[in-house]
Structures are given as C-alpha cells and as structure tokens.
Short mmCIF file of N, CA and C in Angstrom, two decimals:
data_model
loop_
_atom_site.label_atom_id
_atom_site.label_comp_id
_atom_site.label_asym_id
_atom_site.label_seq_id
_atom_site.Cartn_x
_atom_site.Cartn_y
_atom_site.Cartn_z
N MET A 19 0.82 -1.19 0.00
CA MET A 19 0.00 0.00 0.00
C MET A 19 0.87 1.26 0.00
N LYS A 20 1.96 1.24 0.77
CA LYS A 20 2.85 2.40 0.80
C LYS A 20 3.48 2.62 -0.57
N TRP A 21 3.80 1.53 -1.26
CA TRP A 21 4.44 1.64 -2.57
C TRP A 21 3.46 2.27 -3.57
N ILE A 22 2.19 1.87 -3.52
CA ILE A 22 1.19 2.42 -4.44
C ILE A 22 0.97 3.90 -4.16
N LEU A 23 0.82 4.27 -2.90
CA LEU A 23 0.64 5.68 -2.56
C LEU A 23 1.86 6.51 -2.93
N GLY A 24 3.05 5.96 -2.70
CA GLY A 24 4.28 6.65 -3.09
C GLY A 24 4.36 6.86 -4.59
N ALA A 25 3.99 5.83 -5.35
CA ALA A 25 4.01 5.94 -6.81
C ALA A 25 3.01 6.99 -7.28
N ILE A 26 1.82 7.02 -6.66
CA ILE A 26 0.82 8.02 -7.03
C ILE A 26 1.33 9.42 -6.73
N LEU A 27 1.95 9.61 -5.57
CA LEU A 27 2.49 10.93 -5.22
C LEU A 27 3.60 11.35 -6.16
N ILE A 28 4.45 10.41 -6.56
CA ILE A 28 5.53 10.74 -7.50
C ILE A 28 4.94 11.13 -8.85
N ILE A 29 3.93 10.42 -9.32
CA ILE A 29 3.31 10.75 -10.60
C ILE A 29 2.65 12.12 -10.54
N LEU A 30 1.97 12.42 -9.44
CA LEU A 30 1.36 13.74 -9.29
C LEU A 30 2.41 14.85 -9.25
N ALA A 31 3.51 14.61 -8.55
CA ALA A 31 4.58 15.61 -8.48
C ALA A 31 5.20 15.84 -9.85
N ILE A 32 5.44 14.78 -10.60
CA ILE A 32 6.01 14.93 -11.94
C ILE A 32 5.04 15.68 -12.85
N GLY A 33 3.74 15.39 -12.74
CA GLY A 33 2.75 16.10 -13.54
C GLY A 33 2.70 17.58 -13.20
N PHE A 34 2.78 17.89 -11.90
CA PHE A 34 2.75 19.30 -11.48
C PHE A 34 3.99 20.03 -11.96
N LEU A 35 5.15 19.39 -11.82
CA LEU A 35 6.38 20.03 -12.30
C LEU A 35 6.38 20.17 -13.82
N GLY A 36 5.81 19.19 -14.51
CA GLY A 36 5.71 19.29 -15.96
C GLY A 36 4.83 20.44 -16.41
N MET A 37 3.77 20.69 -15.64
CA MET A 37 2.87 21.80 -15.95
C MET A 37 3.60 23.13 -15.78
N LEU A 38 4.50 23.21 -14.82
CA LEU A 38 5.23 24.46 -14.55
C LEU A 38 6.61 24.51 -15.21
N LEU A 39 6.89 23.59 -16.11
CA LEU A 39 8.21 23.49 -16.71
C LEU A 39 8.69 24.77 -17.40
N PRO A 40 7.88 25.48 -18.20
CA PRO A 40 8.38 26.73 -18.80
C PRO A 40 8.82 27.77 -17.77
N ALA A 41 8.07 27.90 -16.69
CA ALA A 41 8.45 28.86 -15.65
C ALA A 41 9.73 28.41 -14.95
N ILE A 42 9.86 27.13 -14.68
CA ILE A 42 11.07 26.61 -14.02
C ILE A 42 12.29 26.84 -14.89
N ILE A 43 12.17 26.54 -16.18
CA ILE A 43 13.30 26.74 -17.09
C ILE A 43 13.64 28.23 -17.20
N GLY A 44 12.62 29.08 -17.31
CA GLY A 44 12.86 30.52 -17.42
C GLY A 44 13.54 31.09 -16.19
N ILE A 45 13.11 30.65 -15.01
CA ILE A 45 13.71 31.14 -13.77
C ILE A 45 15.15 30.64 -13.64
N ALA A 46 15.38 29.36 -13.95
CA ALA A 46 16.74 28.82 -13.87
C ALA A 46 17.68 29.53 -14.84
N ALA A 47 17.21 29.74 -16.07
CA ALA A 47 18.04 30.44 -17.06
C ALA A 47 18.25 31.89 -16.65
N GLY A 48 17.22 32.50 -16.08
CA GLY A 48 17.34 33.88 -15.62
C GLY A 48 18.37 34.04 -14.52
N PHE A 49 18.33 33.14 -13.53
CA PHE A 49 19.33 33.21 -12.46
C PHE A 49 20.74 32.94 -12.98
N ALA A 50 20.86 32.03 -13.94
CA ALA A 50 22.18 31.77 -14.53
C ALA A 50 22.69 33.00 -15.27
N LEU A 51 21.81 33.67 -16.00
CA LEU A 51 22.23 34.88 -16.71
C LEU A 51 22.56 36.01 -15.74
N ILE A 52 21.80 36.13 -14.67
CA ILE A 52 22.08 37.18 -13.69
C ILE A 52 23.42 36.93 -13.01
N ARG A 53 23.71 35.68 -12.68
CA ARG A 53 25.01 35.36 -12.06
C ARG A 53 26.18 35.61 -12.99
N SER A 54 25.94 35.45 -14.31
CA SER A 54 27.03 35.68 -15.26
C SER A 54 27.18 37.16 -15.60
N GLY A 55 26.29 38.01 -15.08
CA GLY A 55 26.45 39.44 -15.27
C GLY A 55 25.42 40.09 -16.16
N SER A 56 24.58 39.34 -16.79
CA SER A 56 23.57 39.91 -17.69
C SER A 56 22.24 40.01 -16.94
N ILE A 57 22.08 41.14 -16.24
CA ILE A 57 20.89 41.32 -15.41
C ILE A 57 19.65 41.49 -16.29
N ILE A 58 19.75 42.27 -17.35
CA ILE A 58 18.61 42.49 -18.23
C ILE A 58 18.21 41.19 -18.92
N GLY A 59 19.18 40.44 -19.41
CA GLY A 59 18.88 39.15 -20.04
C GLY A 59 18.25 38.18 -19.06
N GLY A 60 18.70 38.19 -17.82
CA GLY A 60 18.13 37.32 -16.81
C GLY A 60 16.69 37.68 -16.50
N LEU A 61 16.42 38.98 -16.39
CA LEU A 61 15.04 39.41 -16.13
C LEU A 61 14.12 39.07 -17.30
N ILE A 62 14.63 39.22 -18.51
CA ILE A 62 13.84 38.87 -19.69
C ILE A 62 13.55 37.38 -19.72
N ALA A 63 14.53 36.55 -19.36
CA ALA A 63 14.33 35.10 -19.34
C ALA A 63 13.29 34.70 -18.29
N ILE A 64 13.36 35.32 -17.13
CA ILE A 64 12.40 35.01 -16.06
C ILE A 64 11.00 35.43 -16.48
N ILE A 65 10.86 36.63 -17.01
CA ILE A 65 9.54 37.12 -17.43
C ILE A 65 9.01 36.28 -18.58
N ALA A 66 9.87 35.90 -19.52
CA ALA A 66 9.43 35.08 -20.65
C ALA A 66 8.96 33.71 -20.18
N GLY A 67 9.70 33.08 -19.26
CA GLY A 67 9.31 31.77 -18.76
C GLY A 67 7.98 31.80 -18.04
N ILE A 68 7.81 32.79 -17.19
CA ILE A 68 6.55 32.92 -16.45
C ILE A 68 5.42 33.30 -17.40
N GLY A 69 5.71 34.15 -18.38
CA GLY A 69 4.69 34.55 -19.35
C GLY A 69 4.22 33.39 -20.22
N ILE A 70 5.16 32.56 -20.66
CA ILE A 70 4.80 31.38 -21.46
C ILE A 70 3.95 30.44 -20.62
N ASN A 71 4.33 30.25 -19.37
CA ASN A 71 3.57 29.37 -18.49
C ASN A 71 2.17 29.91 -18.25
N ALA A 72 2.06 31.22 -18.04
CA ALA A 72 0.75 31.83 -17.83
C ALA A 72 -0.12 31.70 -19.08
N ALA A 73 0.49 31.87 -20.25
CA ALA A 73 -0.27 31.73 -21.49
C ALA A 73 -0.74 30.29 -21.69
N MET A 74 0.10 29.32 -21.33
CA MET A 74 -0.30 27.92 -21.43
C MET A 74 -1.46 27.62 -20.50
N LEU A 75 -1.39 28.08 -19.27
CA LEU A 75 -2.46 27.82 -18.31
C LEU A 75 -3.75 28.53 -18.73
N TYR A 76 -3.64 29.78 -19.20
CA TYR A 76 -4.82 30.50 -19.66
C TYR A 76 -5.44 29.79 -20.86
N GLY A 77 -4.60 29.33 -21.77
CA GLY A 77 -5.12 28.62 -22.95
C GLY A 77 -5.87 27.36 -22.57
N GLY A 78 -5.37 26.66 -21.57
CA GLY A 78 -6.06 25.46 -21.11
C GLY A 78 -7.40 25.77 -20.49
N TYR A 79 -7.47 26.83 -19.69
CA TYR A 79 -8.74 27.21 -19.07
C TYR A 79 -9.69 27.82 -20.09
N ALA A 80 -9.18 28.58 -21.05
CA ALA A 80 -10.04 29.21 -22.04
C ALA A 80 -10.64 28.17 -22.98
N GLU A 81 -9.91 27.09 -23.23
CA GLU A 81 -10.39 26.05 -24.12
C GLU A 81 -11.50 25.24 -23.47
N GLY A 82 -11.50 25.15 -22.18
CA GLY A 82 -12.55 24.41 -21.47
C GLY A 82 -11.97 23.28 -20.68
N SER A 83 -12.76 22.78 -19.76
CA SER A 83 -12.26 21.73 -18.88
C SER A 83 -12.15 20.39 -19.57
N SER A 84 -12.79 20.21 -20.71
CA SER A 84 -12.73 18.92 -21.38
C SER A 84 -11.49 18.77 -22.24
N GLY A 85 -10.66 19.78 -22.31
CA GLY A 85 -9.44 19.68 -23.10
C GLY A 85 -9.64 20.06 -24.55
N GLY A 86 -10.74 20.66 -24.88
CA GLY A 86 -10.95 21.12 -26.25
C GLY A 86 -12.03 20.32 -26.95
N GLY A 87 -12.21 20.65 -28.20
CA GLY A 87 -13.22 19.96 -28.97
C GLY A 87 -14.59 20.59 -28.80
N TYR A 88 -15.57 20.00 -29.45
CA TYR A 88 -16.94 20.51 -29.40
C TYR A 88 -17.63 20.01 -28.16
N SER A 89 -18.33 20.86 -27.49
CA SER A 89 -19.04 20.46 -26.29
C SER A 89 -20.44 21.05 -26.33
N HIS A 90 -21.42 20.22 -26.59
CA HIS A 90 -22.81 20.64 -26.60
C HIS A 90 -23.51 19.82 -25.54
N THR A 91 -24.01 20.47 -24.50
CA THR A 91 -24.45 19.75 -23.32
C THR A 91 -25.76 19.00 -23.51
N ASP A 92 -26.73 19.58 -24.18
CA ASP A 92 -28.02 18.91 -24.24
C ASP A 92 -28.22 18.12 -25.52
N ASP A 93 -27.36 18.26 -26.51
CA ASP A 93 -27.44 17.54 -27.78
C ASP A 93 -28.81 17.65 -28.42
N GLU A 94 -29.38 18.84 -28.39
CA GLU A 94 -30.63 19.11 -29.08
C GLU A 94 -30.40 20.19 -30.12
N CYS A 95 -31.14 20.09 -31.18
CA CYS A 95 -31.05 21.10 -32.24
C CYS A 95 -31.62 22.41 -31.72
N PRO A 96 -30.88 23.51 -31.80
CA PRO A 96 -31.39 24.78 -31.29
C PRO A 96 -32.50 25.37 -32.15
N TYR A 97 -32.66 24.88 -33.38
CA TYR A 97 -33.65 25.44 -34.28
C TYR A 97 -35.02 24.79 -34.10
N CYS A 98 -35.06 23.46 -33.96
CA CYS A 98 -36.37 22.80 -33.86
C CYS A 98 -36.49 21.96 -32.59
N GLY A 99 -35.43 21.83 -31.79
CA GLY A 99 -35.51 21.10 -30.53
C GLY A 99 -35.41 19.61 -30.66
N SER A 100 -35.12 19.11 -31.83
CA SER A 100 -35.03 17.67 -32.03
C SER A 100 -33.75 17.12 -31.41
N GLY A 101 -33.81 15.92 -30.92
CA GLY A 101 -32.64 15.27 -30.37
C GLY A 101 -31.92 14.41 -31.39
N ASP A 102 -32.38 14.43 -32.63
CA ASP A 102 -31.79 13.62 -33.69
C ASP A 102 -30.63 14.38 -34.32
N THR A 103 -29.50 14.47 -33.57
CA THR A 103 -28.33 15.21 -34.03
C THR A 103 -27.09 14.36 -33.88
N ASP A 104 -26.02 14.78 -34.55
CA ASP A 104 -24.71 14.17 -34.33
C ASP A 104 -23.78 15.12 -33.60
N GLY A 105 -24.33 16.13 -32.96
CA GLY A 105 -23.53 17.10 -32.22
C GLY A 105 -23.42 18.43 -32.93
N ASN A 106 -23.47 18.44 -34.27
CA ASN A 106 -23.41 19.72 -34.98
C ASN A 106 -24.30 19.74 -36.21
N HIS A 107 -25.06 18.68 -36.47
CA HIS A 107 -25.98 18.65 -37.60
C HIS A 107 -27.31 18.07 -37.13
N CYS A 108 -28.39 18.79 -37.39
CA CYS A 108 -29.73 18.34 -37.03
C CYS A 108 -30.32 17.60 -38.21
N TYR A 109 -30.68 16.34 -38.02
CA TYR A 109 -31.23 15.55 -39.13
C TYR A 109 -32.70 15.88 -39.36
N THR A 110 -33.45 16.33 -38.33
CA THR A 110 -34.85 16.68 -38.50
C THR A 110 -35.00 17.96 -39.31
N CYS A 111 -34.24 19.02 -38.92
CA CYS A 111 -34.31 20.31 -39.61
C CYS A 111 -33.39 20.34 -40.82
N ASP A 112 -32.45 19.43 -40.87
CA ASP A 112 -31.41 19.38 -41.91
C ASP A 112 -30.60 20.68 -41.93
N ASP A 113 -30.25 21.16 -40.71
CA ASP A 113 -29.44 22.36 -40.55
C ASP A 113 -28.20 22.04 -39.72
N ASP A 114 -27.13 22.78 -39.99
CA ASP A 114 -25.92 22.70 -39.17
C ASP A 114 -25.98 23.75 -38.10
N PHE A 115 -25.48 23.43 -36.92
CA PHE A 115 -25.43 24.41 -35.83
C PHE A 115 -24.13 24.31 -35.12
#
C-alpha cells in the first residue's frame, strides 16, 4: 500500500512540475544569466518563462475543462428542438449548428 501511494504521489509531483516546466526553465536560465552578469537578459528570461507558463495555463482554461473539442451539453437542435443530431448537424431540420 505504501508503494502504491508513493508511486501516485511521484506521478502527481512529476505532472505538477511538468505543468510548470516553462516557468522553471525561465527562472533557472534567468538566475544563470544574472550570475554571469547579464541582469537584463536574466530578467527577460524570467519574465518570458513565467509569461509562457501563464499563457499555457490561460489557454487550457479558455479552451474548457474537457481539453478542447466541441461540447454541446443537451445535444438538441437549437432550431427545432429535435434530439436527432450528431452534435453539430440536425437531421430533422437538416441544418448545421
């Protein structure tokens, strides 16, 4: 049981770190550049890494919780109310929606 819980925690930690990978790389590169004397380059690397990560997270939330694709909750034709659809085409009205 301890081995299974440990494996689950390791997988969750790897997933979380993978999600934040652009920010981690940007911060690490930024600190390396700052230590080598390029303060402006380091700040740009840090801001770019965090910005890329923020854009990735925003894109995931903006796309929807299902990970993308078409999502029609009631699967009814909005024009005639028929349930005879394939998700984007109503066979009763013969209209696309």
